[in-house]
Every structure is written in structure tokens, then in C-alpha cells.
């Protein structure tokens, strides 16, 4: 029978299907951070259970860490306890941790690929919904809850129900201005935040294979915002080239064996998906979210919608309440919306290519008066690389702040946050109410769009720059 | 985990869709390293005014819903972040049953690990349940998990589907890990096979 990539990975990791119970799926790699793991370690301790396979784990500190004054103790005492708890848990169990002093520190989903820790065909989980990022490598990667973190730590397996399969094919060629972020946002706008619920999505088509590995990570990262359990892109030469030589990538003979396996796991020609969606890259303008859900998104050349534009009563209601929260009037041109804050960073858009794209637009400009603009590299590796290329100077010259890595204003747990009513052009992934600070208003955009908004003090159609 | 038992409780109505876990438990409360004590922060941004007083407009502050164990709510409940703090807060607050047309995947899973029953019903059935609460705020519903039914105060009955394995674990209050570890020989065997067939997966300590 012809199989999809998801079905192949699933079958290759099936440990046991006990009668009348959920199947046990083997987990190859487990990623951890400080927010969703402490209660799992506590559970292990309480039950006197051990970590089954320490080397299959990789942990970092990212959510609570400050992006300034990293040499000083963390000011927030509760955050400090969380960070210290993580360090102790990892030390006690022998887990590999890139702590705040490690040159490898950064956001978990940025750090893991940098070290080649995830390969095609693997199963990868983390107590974090954006684990979907690693689907860019053709790995089945998804977020789990803390109880499941404990389950994986002690059994290296998960009880899982098989998902349905969806293929999203994006035809056509990418223009310079249509990034992975715009594809992803427009998909979410199209299918909605619950459109992918119950599915694993495989992204195919020339616009997808045309993406760099970094672009594919951005795309798969946002799979979760469409409700999908995971996103996948078939591994190809770009994937192999990216992995080769990295710390945890297979070496020598193992590399050859791995390579032939990786090539074998792609979806068979003619394999059937439960659902297929066709899109065209030409239809995708640079996207700007206008509401409080990632599906409330529109092309930058359009206007803020009117609740009346929606046929469905639920959506009308959601639109009205989003406009109210966002302080926006229907029919306002997106390019007339003024911003107070710019955030470039997060596991969605905190990689070197994102910083390059933003710097290209920021070069020679000045941050508009009254606007605060910050760049938070996704990791120390990204930061170092950017500094070698002089990108930090480009941003600094343009009046931006150049920070230390971390999740920062993606979820505003570390003290970097919006004040009530402030409006932010953000390269992160969620525009939920209060996500970037209570009362803060988030508009999701690509890095280049964010940089353009910084200089203009409002949204700009970068195609017209 | 406490076993889930049949109960008759007040059903609270929160007619909102796409309620995300950032709202259920805002991030400023995620820094704790314990599992308990999140209930006081449930829906914090909506539930409380800036001065800390209760927001009278917020659904769960409706006196008629005091003591509710059942929450009836709109589509795609629990979307967004994977934080299990969301079901911890819900459970700690006193709710153990959520009825909607759909739930986000990770949240749905997390509920079962915490003795919470998420019930999926049709749009039509949900509308009826909501209607009944609106008409009679403070009405109680009876949840019968073994029979997979919701019976309303007015005597309407709605059947629901649930995976048999999850149902049984809820009813017995079973810990998944213990159950899985019963099959530890299967895990050992799988690992031995994988080391043979996919040796590169086992070189991560390099
Ligand atoms: S950058 Fe944002 S989405 Fe990514 S892991 Fe950190 S908090 Fe989560």
C-alpha cells in the first residue's frame, strides 16, 4: 500500500498496541524548557522513577530568561526559582542543558536544529506546542503536556492516537516578498485555527520546496496555529546539506545508512491523504494579523474587515470583539495602522535569515519617533553570526535595541512586555489577548514587514518600498 | 488522579469560541514549579478588574454559576499553548467537565491526564444546551460517563462519543505511566531492534 510520510514514521515507531488501549509510540528525541517541565520531574521523584534514556533529551532555558543584564541574577524571584529548579533537575538526572551561561543557549526550537539533534524520520516531542517546528526536517514533531513530559522521561514512549493526514500544496513561485511566514499566516487565515485539528499536515509544492530550511522551520512552527498536531516537509538535498557536519548528525558510515533511510520515508507517489488543500503563491501578499487569533489575518494591501463581512455568526462576534480589543475600526487601511513597538525574534522568526531580511529593510533607516524596536536573536549562535555579519550595527544605527537571546516578547514572561493599549508589529506566532502583556495589541508579520513598520511608524506594503 | 464519577452539577455557560490557554491561565502565573494552586488565577485577565475586584461582566462570576463543575463553551476550546497549567487551573477551580463542539488537540489530551472530561457534542446539541442554561441560569446537568450521556435539568438527553481507553482511565483514575511501564519489555525489545536497524539514532551522546 502507498503510504504518506506520516504513516511511515508512525509505523516505524510503533512499540506496542495493547488490546483496548492507546498505541505506544516510541520517542526518539525529547526537548525540554523550564516552564513545562518542573512538575514532570517532581512526578518522577514522587514515584521514584528514573529517566529512561538521558542522551535522548536536550534542555535549554529560554522562556523566563532576561534579554538584558544576563550577567546579573534574575530579578524576578519566581522566575529565578524556575530557572534554578531546571538546572537542578537536569543536574540530578544527567540531562544535557544549555543553561544561561552556555554559548549554545537560546530558544529550544532554534537551538535544536543548530546542533543537528533532530533528523528526518524521527519522533520528537517537547512540552511546547511549537515543537511542530522540527517537522521542517521531515520529523514527526509535536507538543505535549507536562504529564506526557513525565511519561516520556520515564518510558521514552507516548500513548498516541493516530492522526488524520492533510496535504497542503502551495503551487507557484515565491516572490521576494512572500516569505514562509506569509504562506503560513495565509494558510491559517484560509483554514482557521481549528482547520487542522486532528490532522498532521504535509506541506508540498514548488513554493514549499523552494523554501530554505529556515523558511520551512517557520512554516512548520506555525502548523500548530492551524490546530494541526504537526507539520511536515519531505526531506531533500537542502535538508541533508543542512544537517551534514552538525554535532549530533550521523557521521561516516552512519551518515550513509541514515541518508538512504531518510530518502525512503518520503510520501509514496499516489499515497492518499484524508484531505487536500491547494493554494497558489501568487495569491499570497505580505500578511498582517488584525485580530486576536492568528486566523484573523489579511494582506497588507487590504482593510480591516467589518464583522458584517463574515457569514458565520460566531465569526462576526469574534471579529467585533477582536476589533474592540485591538482598538481598530472596520475598513481602516492596514497601512494606516500606527505601531508603538516592534519585536523581531521568537522561534518563528528569530533565525539568522530572519535577521538578515529585517536588517536589509532597516539599513539606512531610523526607527520612527515614539516607536521602540527590539531585536532578540533566537540563540547565541544566531546572535554571534549576526554580529559577524555586522547586522547588530545596522540595527543599532537605525535606532533599534540589540538584545540577548530568549523567548522575550513572544510571550512576555521575562519582563519584556507591552503596556496596556500599546500596539506591536511582531514576528512571533500568537496575537492572543494579552500575549505580549496585558492589554497589549499584537500584529503578526514577517521580519521584513516588521522592519518596514519600525521606520514608518505604521504598516507598509514592502512590495512598494 | 481521582476517578471520575457520575455527578449532577450546575452547568456554567461561557459562550465564547477559540478560548486559548493564554486566557485560561495567563503566562504571569506559569512560573510556579508546583502543580497546584492555579485555580485562583483561572481566566485571570477576564475574571478580575485592574484593582483586583471581580469583573461582574465575566461569565464565571455570575452568582448563578457558583459551584459549577460543568462548563459549556464555544468551538475550539483550549487552543494555543500546550501548557498543562490550563487543565490544572480548571481542575483546581472546581470544574471537571467541559462541553463544546471541539477542542484543541493538546488541551484535549491534557484534560484526561487531570481527571477532566472534555465532551464533544454537535453544534445543534451545543446550541440546545446553551439555550437551556440561558433560559434557566443555575440549571444542573447530570453527566453519566459509563453511559456516555448528558441529561439536562429539563430532561433532555445528549449522547457523546469517547475513546474507550480514555474513558476507562478516567473512570479508574489510572496513571498512564504505570500502565505503560507494564509493557516495559516491549519498549526494551523495540529499542534493541531500533539499535540494529537504525543505529544512527543511537549516536546522540557523541
Ligand atoms: S519563542 Fe514563543 S512560541 Fe517559541 S518557544 Fe518561546 S514562547 Fe514558545
XYZ file of C-alpha atoms and ligand atoms in Angstrom:
679
model
C 0.000 0.000 0.000
C 1.182 3.503 -0.784
C 1.918 5.437 2.368
C 2.339 9.031 3.429
C 5.443 10.139 5.293
C 3.420 10.416 8.498
C 2.189 6.847 8.171
C 5.721 5.574 7.591
C 7.163 7.372 10.606
C 4.214 6.199 12.700
C 4.688 2.571 11.679
C 8.445 2.697 12.288
C 7.882 3.856 15.871
C 5.086 1.571 16.952
C 6.231 -0.187 20.097
C 3.067 -1.978 21.031
C -0.674 -1.722 20.593
C -2.153 -3.250 23.713
C -5.674 -4.524 23.206
C -8.197 -1.807 24.016
C -5.521 0.760 24.889
C -3.947 3.657 23.027
C -0.906 2.596 20.952
C 2.562 3.176 22.407
C 4.716 5.289 20.113
C 8.488 5.355 20.590
C 10.003 8.812 21.022
C 13.494 9.403 19.624
C 14.130 12.899 20.917
C 12.732 14.823 23.849
C 13.263 18.567 24.283
C 12.727 20.495 27.494
C 12.491 24.016 28.850
C 11.962 25.489 32.297
C 8.242 26.299 32.189
C 6.574 22.992 31.384
C 8.962 20.514 32.981
C 9.337 21.114 36.744
C 6.112 19.297 37.648
C 7.176 16.356 35.477
C 10.457 15.965 37.358
C 8.552 16.288 40.589
C 6.242 13.491 39.454
C 9.209 11.279 38.660
C 10.720 11.903 42.051
C 7.455 11.248 43.867
C 7.064 7.905 42.121
C 10.788 7.040 42.441
C 11.060 6.700 38.673
C 14.163 7.190 36.566
C 14.825 8.968 33.287
C 14.953 6.115 30.812
C 17.298 7.478 28.138
C 19.141 10.605 29.226
C 21.055 11.146 25.992
C 17.813 11.406 24.017
C 16.994 14.637 25.863
C 18.104 18.188 25.292
C 17.108 21.068 27.525
C 17.515 24.804 27.482
C 16.448 27.872 29.433
C 14.532 30.293 27.275
C 11.082 31.392 28.423
C 11.932 33.316 31.606
C 15.435 34.498 30.848
C 16.150 38.220 30.718
C 17.401 39.676 27.438
C 19.464 42.334 29.191
C 21.924 42.202 32.086
C 22.482 38.491 31.661
C 25.475 38.601 33.991
C 23.252 39.641 36.918
C 20.916 37.415 38.931
C 17.369 37.254 37.552
C 15.350 39.979 39.248
C 12.003 38.210 39.351
C 12.366 35.794 42.295
C 9.798 33.337 40.947
C 11.457 33.186 37.537
C 14.767 32.684 39.273
C 13.385 29.713 41.166
C 12.086 28.217 37.949
C 15.457 28.575 36.264
C 17.290 27.180 39.279
C 14.837 24.291 39.512
C 15.532 23.389 35.892
C 19.272 23.479 36.475
C 18.942 21.245 39.497
C 16.587 18.806 37.768
C 18.936 18.449 34.826
C 21.982 18.074 37.049
C 20.246 15.437 39.179
C 19.136 13.360 36.212
C 22.165 13.933 33.992
C 20.248 15.711 31.228
C 22.093 17.887 28.732
C 21.175 21.507 29.481
C 22.256 24.645 27.641
C 21.940 26.980 30.588
C 22.180 30.769 30.544
C 25.944 30.685 30.555
C 26.252 28.191 27.715
C 27.326 29.593 24.339
C 24.654 27.263 22.909
C 21.812 28.821 24.872
C 18.724 30.057 23.077
C 15.115 29.200 22.316
C 14.731 25.435 22.311
C 13.344 25.223 18.768
C 16.148 27.386 17.425
C 18.911 25.582 19.309
C 17.929 22.017 18.455
C 18.369 22.316 14.669
C 21.620 24.247 15.123
C 23.133 21.162 16.663
C 21.570 18.679 14.267
C 19.775 16.987 17.153
C 16.685 16.177 15.066
C 16.823 14.147 11.858
C 14.290 13.129 9.226
C 12.035 10.276 10.233
C 12.426 10.842 13.968
C 9.678 11.270 16.512
C 10.298 14.407 18.562
C 8.300 15.852 21.424
C 8.554 18.734 23.858
C 6.252 20.305 26.405
C 5.765 23.140 23.980
C 3.312 23.488 21.137
C 5.855 24.964 18.719
C 7.724 21.670 18.662
C 5.992 21.440 15.282
C 8.994 23.468 14.020
C 11.073 20.309 13.599
C 8.662 18.947 11.026
C 10.783 21.038 8.654
C 13.248 18.143 8.738
C 10.657 15.517 7.962
C 10.482 14.522 11.626
C 7.183 13.872 13.345
C 7.410 16.590 15.988
C 4.652 17.759 18.268
C 3.896 19.445 21.555
C 2.768 17.600 24.666
C 1.561 18.445 28.149
C 3.563 18.141 31.338
C 2.058 14.761 32.298
C 3.255 13.495 28.952
C 6.694 15.012 29.541
C 6.848 12.813 32.622
C 5.620 9.846 30.593
C 8.346 10.341 28.002
C 11.054 10.883 30.593
C 10.260 7.606 32.277
C 9.193 5.412 29.348
C 10.610 7.036 26.181
C 7.172 6.406 24.682
C 3.841 8.173 24.410
C 0.293 6.937 24.230
C -0.937 8.383 20.988
C -3.929 8.228 18.754
C -3.189 8.179 15.076
C -3.918 11.479 13.354
C -5.590 12.041 10.014
C -3.447 13.270 7.153
C -3.772 16.528 5.278
C -1.753 17.740 2.356
C -1.444 21.459 1.727
C 0.027 22.065 -1.675
C 1.335 25.529 -2.479
C 1.912 25.947 -6.159
C 3.802 28.676 -7.938
C 6.961 30.528 -7.231
C 7.691 32.625 -4.190
C 8.222 36.291 -4.785
C 10.920 38.044 -2.823
C 8.264 39.478 -0.517
C 6.237 36.394 0.160
C 8.021 34.594 2.972
C 7.334 31.354 4.803
C 5.611 33.456 7.453
C 3.203 34.863 4.887
C 2.449 31.415 3.496
C 1.800 30.094 6.986
C -0.399 33.005 8.042
C -2.373 32.864 4.854
C -2.931 29.110 5.343
C -4.216 29.774 8.867
C -6.420 32.571 7.533
C -7.716 30.087 4.993
C -8.400 27.007 7.120
C -8.803 28.690 10.525
C -7.156 27.947 13.864
C -9.122 24.720 14.165
C -8.852 23.785 10.479
C -6.022 21.375 11.154
C -7.382 19.829 14.354
C -6.863 16.075 14.333
C -4.517 16.224 11.350
C -0.848 16.060 10.615
C -0.225 18.389 7.692
C 2.326 17.695 4.988
C 3.254 20.810 3.037
C 4.140 20.189 -0.601
C 4.552 22.014 -3.884
C 7.161 24.236 -5.513
C 6.591 27.151 -3.143
C 7.420 24.848 -0.212
C 10.392 23.004 -1.678
C 11.640 26.435 -2.737
C 11.900 27.491 0.894
C 15.213 27.326 2.719
C 15.438 25.059 5.773
C 14.890 28.125 7.916
C 11.778 29.035 5.963
C 10.481 25.501 6.363
C 11.015 25.783 10.111
C 8.949 28.979 10.177
C 6.214 27.277 8.200
C 6.071 24.124 10.333
C 6.367 26.189 13.514
C 3.030 27.739 12.648
C 1.340 24.405 11.858
C 0.116 24.380 15.446
C -1.638 27.715 14.943
C -3.860 25.997 12.410
C -4.681 23.418 15.075
C -2.681 20.612 13.441
C -0.805 18.188 15.656
C 2.263 18.534 13.466
C 3.516 19.846 10.132
C 5.881 18.014 7.830
C 8.061 18.865 4.865
C 9.699 15.999 2.965
C 13.459 15.868 3.481
C 15.520 16.667 0.377
C 19.019 17.778 -0.587
C 18.575 21.031 1.358
C 17.750 19.055 4.473
C 20.734 16.763 4.109
C 23.086 19.620 3.382
C 21.824 21.485 6.434
C 22.408 18.516 8.712
C 25.753 17.306 7.450
C 28.594 18.037 9.822
C 26.460 19.228 12.718
C 27.281 17.973 16.190
C 24.587 15.313 16.525
C 24.249 14.442 12.842
C 25.298 10.910 11.909
C 28.919 10.590 10.841
C 30.830 8.435 8.338
C 29.102 5.095 7.623
C 26.207 6.004 9.838
C 25.602 9.036 7.629
C 25.219 6.877 4.519
C 22.870 4.469 6.229
C 20.850 7.349 7.607
C 20.701 9.065 4.233
C 19.235 6.089 2.473
C 16.663 5.715 5.230
C 15.775 9.399 5.085
C 15.164 9.145 1.369
C 12.870 6.186 1.943
C 10.488 7.888 4.315
C 9.042 10.449 1.924
C 5.413 10.061 0.881
C 4.915 7.499 -1.881
C 3.682 8.872 -5.182
C -0.058 8.385 -5.253
C -0.469 7.950 -1.493
C -3.848 9.190 -0.317
C -4.412 11.965 2.192
C -7.624 12.382 4.147
C -7.796 15.981 2.999
C -6.048 18.047 0.340
C -5.898 21.833 0.090
C -4.483 23.668 -2.919
C -3.119 27.190 -2.716
C -1.092 29.378 -5.039
C 1.865 31.525 -4.013
C 0.783 34.316 -6.385
C -2.267 34.875 -4.227
C -0.227 35.464 -1.078
C 0.510 39.109 -0.242
C 2.577 40.069 2.815
C 0.259 39.264 5.713
C -0.706 41.312 8.765
C -2.941 39.952 11.507
C -5.607 42.413 12.603
C -7.336 40.483 15.399
C -6.688 38.348 18.445
C -6.425 34.974 16.746
C -3.864 34.037 14.086
C -6.710 33.283 11.666
C -7.712 36.955 11.781
C -5.165 37.921 9.186
C -5.214 39.732 5.855
C -2.943 41.071 3.085
C -1.207 44.360 3.882
C -2.899 45.973 0.866
C -6.363 45.364 2.332
C -8.577 46.876 5.018
C -9.566 45.796 8.500
C -12.703 43.703 7.975
C -16.196 44.521 9.155
C -17.999 41.955 11.308
C -20.662 42.049 8.601
C -18.150 40.613 6.118
C -18.451 37.221 7.815
C -21.310 34.895 7.036
C -20.940 32.846 10.208
C -22.423 34.372 13.343
C -19.582 33.097 15.575
C -17.053 34.797 13.306
C -18.976 38.062 13.298
C -18.950 38.023 17.041
C -15.243 37.143 17.159
C -14.447 39.932 14.700
C -16.351 42.535 16.705
C -14.730 41.529 19.955
C -11.260 41.464 18.349
C -11.719 44.937 16.876
C -12.784 46.169 20.266
C -9.732 44.682 21.979
C -7.386 45.820 19.217
C -8.798 49.349 19.194
C -9.431 49.198 15.449
C -12.244 50.428 13.217
C -13.570 48.285 10.408
C -12.485 49.472 6.921
C -9.262 51.066 8.163
C -6.447 50.529 5.662
C -3.911 48.173 7.188
C -1.237 50.637 6.080
C -2.900 53.356 8.163
C -2.447 51.441 11.414
C 0.227 53.053 13.572
C 2.515 50.989 15.798
C 4.343 51.698 19.062
C 6.575 48.680 19.321
C 8.473 46.324 17.029
C 9.584 42.874 18.097
C 11.827 40.737 15.937
C 12.532 37.338 17.393
C 10.882 34.090 18.637
C 11.139 30.510 17.460
C 9.054 31.529 14.447
C 11.312 34.272 13.130
C 14.425 34.518 15.290
C 16.875 32.773 12.960
C 19.739 34.334 11.031
C 17.810 34.604 7.750
C 15.063 36.477 9.556
C 17.563 38.936 10.981
C 19.150 39.361 7.558
C 15.763 40.052 5.964
C 14.922 42.625 8.626
C 18.360 44.248 8.512
C 18.112 44.630 4.753
C 14.996 46.750 5.212
C 16.248 48.544 8.340
C 19.569 49.529 6.780
C 19.886 53.271 6.447
C 16.513 53.959 8.079
C 15.653 55.333 11.510
C 13.090 53.950 13.901
C 10.135 56.347 13.754
C 9.777 58.719 16.689
C 7.796 57.294 19.572
C 8.445 53.711 18.414
C 10.508 51.180 20.369
C 12.119 48.465 18.259
C 13.958 45.446 19.607
C 15.758 42.513 18.027
C 16.034 39.392 20.143
C 18.101 36.752 18.333
C 16.769 33.228 18.736
C 20.032 31.911 20.163
C 23.613 32.843 20.938
C 24.658 31.170 17.697
C 22.299 33.424 15.768
C 23.496 36.443 17.731
C 27.147 35.684 17.062
C 26.586 35.052 13.384
C 24.622 38.290 13.047
C 27.377 40.215 14.797
C 29.967 38.721 12.463
C 27.907 39.971 9.555
C 27.537 43.413 11.120
C 23.760 43.152 11.395
C 23.810 44.323 15.004
C 25.381 47.561 13.833
C 22.782 48.004 11.112
C 20.044 47.735 13.717
C 21.820 49.893 16.284
C 22.486 52.600 13.698
C 18.805 52.570 12.834
C 17.884 53.085 16.483
C 16.946 49.509 17.403
C 17.869 47.669 20.603
C 20.063 44.609 20.229
C 19.287 42.055 22.944
C 20.418 38.723 24.355
C 18.540 35.620 23.111
C 15.350 34.133 24.566
C 11.603 33.950 24.051
C 11.255 37.515 25.301
C 8.229 39.346 23.952
C 6.844 36.303 22.196
C 5.083 35.524 25.461
C 6.343 38.277 27.713
C 7.236 36.142 30.705
C 10.679 37.603 31.211
C 9.750 41.228 31.816
C 9.874 42.331 28.151
C 6.273 43.303 27.533
C 3.803 45.756 26.078
C 1.931 48.219 28.249
C -1.868 48.246 28.019
C -3.008 49.686 24.709
C 0.424 49.543 23.058
C 0.455 48.182 19.545
C 3.222 45.912 18.325
C 4.341 44.633 14.944
C 5.687 41.267 15.977
C 7.389 38.406 14.162
C 6.145 35.925 16.755
C 3.297 33.455 16.402
C 0.396 34.396 18.645
C -1.708 37.527 18.777
C -3.949 36.347 21.598
C -5.297 38.914 24.035
C -2.583 39.840 26.493
C 0.008 37.508 24.949
C 2.619 40.288 24.832
C 1.428 41.960 28.021
C -1.985 42.640 29.490
C -3.923 44.943 27.172
C -1.145 44.827 24.568
C -2.104 44.587 20.885
C -0.166 42.285 18.637
C 0.006 42.228 14.849
C 1.814 39.218 13.409
C 4.053 39.953 10.424
C 7.222 38.763 8.696
C 10.620 40.208 9.708
C 10.867 42.480 6.670
C 7.362 43.811 7.285
C 8.254 44.452 10.928
C 11.400 46.355 9.964
C 9.485 48.466 7.466
C 6.879 49.296 10.107
C 9.636 50.382 12.506
C 10.872 53.042 10.109
C 7.429 54.267 9.052
C 5.708 54.033 12.436
C 2.847 52.223 10.689
C 2.436 49.203 8.453
C 3.935 49.471 4.989
C 3.492 47.332 1.912
C 7.094 46.246 1.426
C 6.391 45.483 -2.207
C 6.147 49.231 -2.760
C 9.328 50.276 -0.941
C -5.590 11.115 39.803
C -9.097 10.930 41.278
C -11.535 8.651 39.458
C -14.235 10.450 37.501
C -17.649 9.659 38.934
C -21.120 10.458 37.700
C -22.427 13.723 39.023
C -25.188 16.277 38.822
C -23.819 19.817 38.901
C -24.518 23.355 37.855
C -23.551 23.989 34.258
C -21.893 27.353 33.658
C -22.171 28.982 30.269
C -19.299 30.756 28.600
C -20.365 31.416 25.048
C -17.016 32.256 23.500
C -15.141 30.438 20.799
C -11.396 29.886 20.367
C -10.735 30.363 24.076
C -6.970 29.929 24.231
C -4.816 28.597 27.045
C -3.174 32.016 27.392
C -6.584 33.217 28.607
C -7.304 30.147 30.707
C -4.099 30.738 32.651
C -2.114 33.846 31.689
C 1.636 33.454 31.468
C 2.448 35.525 34.528
C 1.257 32.541 36.554
C 3.365 29.914 34.803
C 6.468 30.432 36.851
C 5.468 28.174 39.681
C 7.202 24.830 39.899
C 4.270 23.096 41.576
C 1.155 21.564 40.057
C -1.350 23.015 42.480
C -2.775 26.402 43.322
C -3.534 27.608 39.796
C -7.324 27.794 40.282
C -7.264 31.277 41.807
C -5.701 32.536 38.574
C -8.092 30.808 36.171
C -9.107 33.296 33.446
C -7.331 35.983 35.464
C -7.362 38.681 32.766
C -11.100 38.297 32.263
C -12.130 37.431 35.768
C -10.636 40.364 37.652
C -10.589 44.121 37.197
C -7.346 46.059 37.298
C -7.896 46.768 41.012
C -8.238 43.051 41.756
C -12.003 43.109 42.253
C -14.187 40.615 40.424
C -15.347 41.640 36.967
C -19.115 41.334 37.233
C -19.405 41.006 33.449
C -17.386 37.818 33.303
C -19.448 34.658 32.882
C -17.936 32.611 35.684
C -18.532 35.457 38.138
C -22.272 35.112 37.593
C -23.615 34.126 41.050
C -25.953 31.620 39.380
C -22.903 29.646 38.235
C -21.238 29.475 41.627
C -20.072 25.960 42.392
C -20.429 24.824 38.769
C -18.465 21.704 37.856
C -19.550 21.754 34.220
C -18.534 24.380 31.685
C -20.454 24.746 28.428
C -18.470 26.737 25.904
C -17.818 27.555 22.230
C -15.758 25.960 19.451
C -12.074 25.116 19.600
C -11.691 25.479 23.349
C -8.129 25.308 24.686
C -6.266 26.338 21.547
C -2.767 27.760 21.611
C -0.049 26.929 24.088
C 0.455 23.347 25.292
C 0.637 24.467 28.934
C -0.881 21.830 31.212
C -1.287 24.658 33.698
C -4.591 25.255 31.875
C -6.267 21.982 32.935
C -4.517 22.251 36.330
C -6.188 25.636 36.834
C -9.559 24.360 35.602
C -9.448 21.358 37.872
C -8.219 23.354 40.841
C -11.019 25.876 40.294
C -13.522 23.047 40.653
C -14.568 22.255 37.093
C -14.279 18.665 35.894
C -16.358 18.621 32.712
C -16.185 20.836 29.630
C -18.730 20.638 26.844
C -18.015 22.113 23.415
C -18.198 21.292 19.718
C -14.418 20.943 19.516
C -11.218 21.150 21.497
C -7.645 21.843 20.529
C -5.664 18.637 20.359
C -3.051 19.072 23.100
C -5.517 20.575 25.531
C -7.922 17.701 24.920
C -5.175 15.203 25.760
C -4.124 17.145 28.823
C -7.655 17.053 30.241
C -7.614 13.280 30.538
C -4.361 13.387 32.499
C -6.078 15.509 35.097
C -9.422 13.883 35.638
C -11.272 16.344 33.412
C -13.826 15.054 30.930
C -13.940 17.059 27.683
C -17.194 16.268 25.892
C -17.623 16.892 22.184
C -21.193 17.433 21.023
C -22.733 18.562 17.747
C -23.337 22.231 17.008
C -27.059 21.646 17.326
C -26.771 19.866 20.654
C -24.488 22.601 21.994
C -26.930 25.301 20.943
C -29.684 23.476 22.801
C -27.615 23.095 25.945
C -26.670 26.768 25.832
C -30.272 27.701 25.255
C -31.354 25.786 28.284
C -28.777 27.456 30.518
C -29.729 30.887 29.215
C -33.364 30.220 29.956
C -32.616 28.899 33.412
C -29.279 30.108 34.783
C -28.063 27.809 37.513
C -29.644 24.704 35.968
C -27.856 21.429 36.694
C -26.830 18.755 34.214
C -26.151 15.131 35.016
C -23.079 13.542 33.488
C -23.085 9.767 33.210
C -19.699 8.733 31.856
C -20.274 4.971 31.689
C -23.486 5.565 29.727
C -21.896 8.490 27.826
C -24.834 10.820 28.324
C -25.566 14.350 29.467
C -29.039 14.814 30.920
C -30.222 18.362 31.375
C -32.410 19.767 34.114
C -35.280 19.869 31.616
C -34.764 16.178 30.969
C -33.154 16.392 27.541
C -30.538 13.762 26.931
C -27.441 14.108 24.747
C -25.178 11.168 23.956
C -21.476 11.636 23.350
C -18.556 9.629 21.993
C -15.350 8.983 23.828
C -12.373 6.756 23.237
C -12.809 3.556 25.262
C -9.270 3.573 26.659
C -9.504 7.152 27.844
C -12.907 6.528 29.321
C -11.652 3.620 31.339
C -8.619 5.531 32.617
C -10.844 8.405 33.721
C -13.254 6.088 35.482
C -10.472 4.284 37.292
C -8.330 7.374 37.819
C -5.427 5.452 36.287
C -1.913 6.759 35.825
C -0.788 6.258 32.226
C 2.839 5.802 33.182
C 2.148 2.846 35.411
C 0.147 1.268 32.631
C 2.881 1.817 30.078
C 5.584 0.503 32.357
C 3.715 -2.786 32.488
C 4.871 -3.124 28.886
C 8.476 -2.269 29.605
C 9.618 -5.497 27.941
C 8.055 -4.251 24.705
C 9.998 -0.996 24.998
C 13.221 -2.898 25.638
C 12.577 -5.050 22.585
C 11.789 -2.058 20.418
C 14.980 -0.287 21.451
C 17.071 -3.365 20.776
C 15.544 -3.667 17.300
C 15.983 0.010 16.544
C 19.634 -0.047 17.555
C 20.141 -2.735 14.954
C 18.046 -1.261 12.166
C 18.649 2.463 12.741
C 21.977 2.662 14.579
C 22.473 6.354 13.798
C 19.572 7.149 16.100
C 21.685 5.939 18.990
C 24.775 8.059 18.492
C 23.385 11.153 20.159
C 25.821 11.105 23.030
C 28.637 11.908 20.547
S 9.605 31.821 21.220
Fe 7.478 31.939 21.843
S 6.452 30.240 20.863
Fe 8.639 29.886 20.728
S 9.113 28.580 22.445
Fe 9.435 30.689 23.125
S 7.488 31.329 23.976
Fe 7.096 29.479 22.835
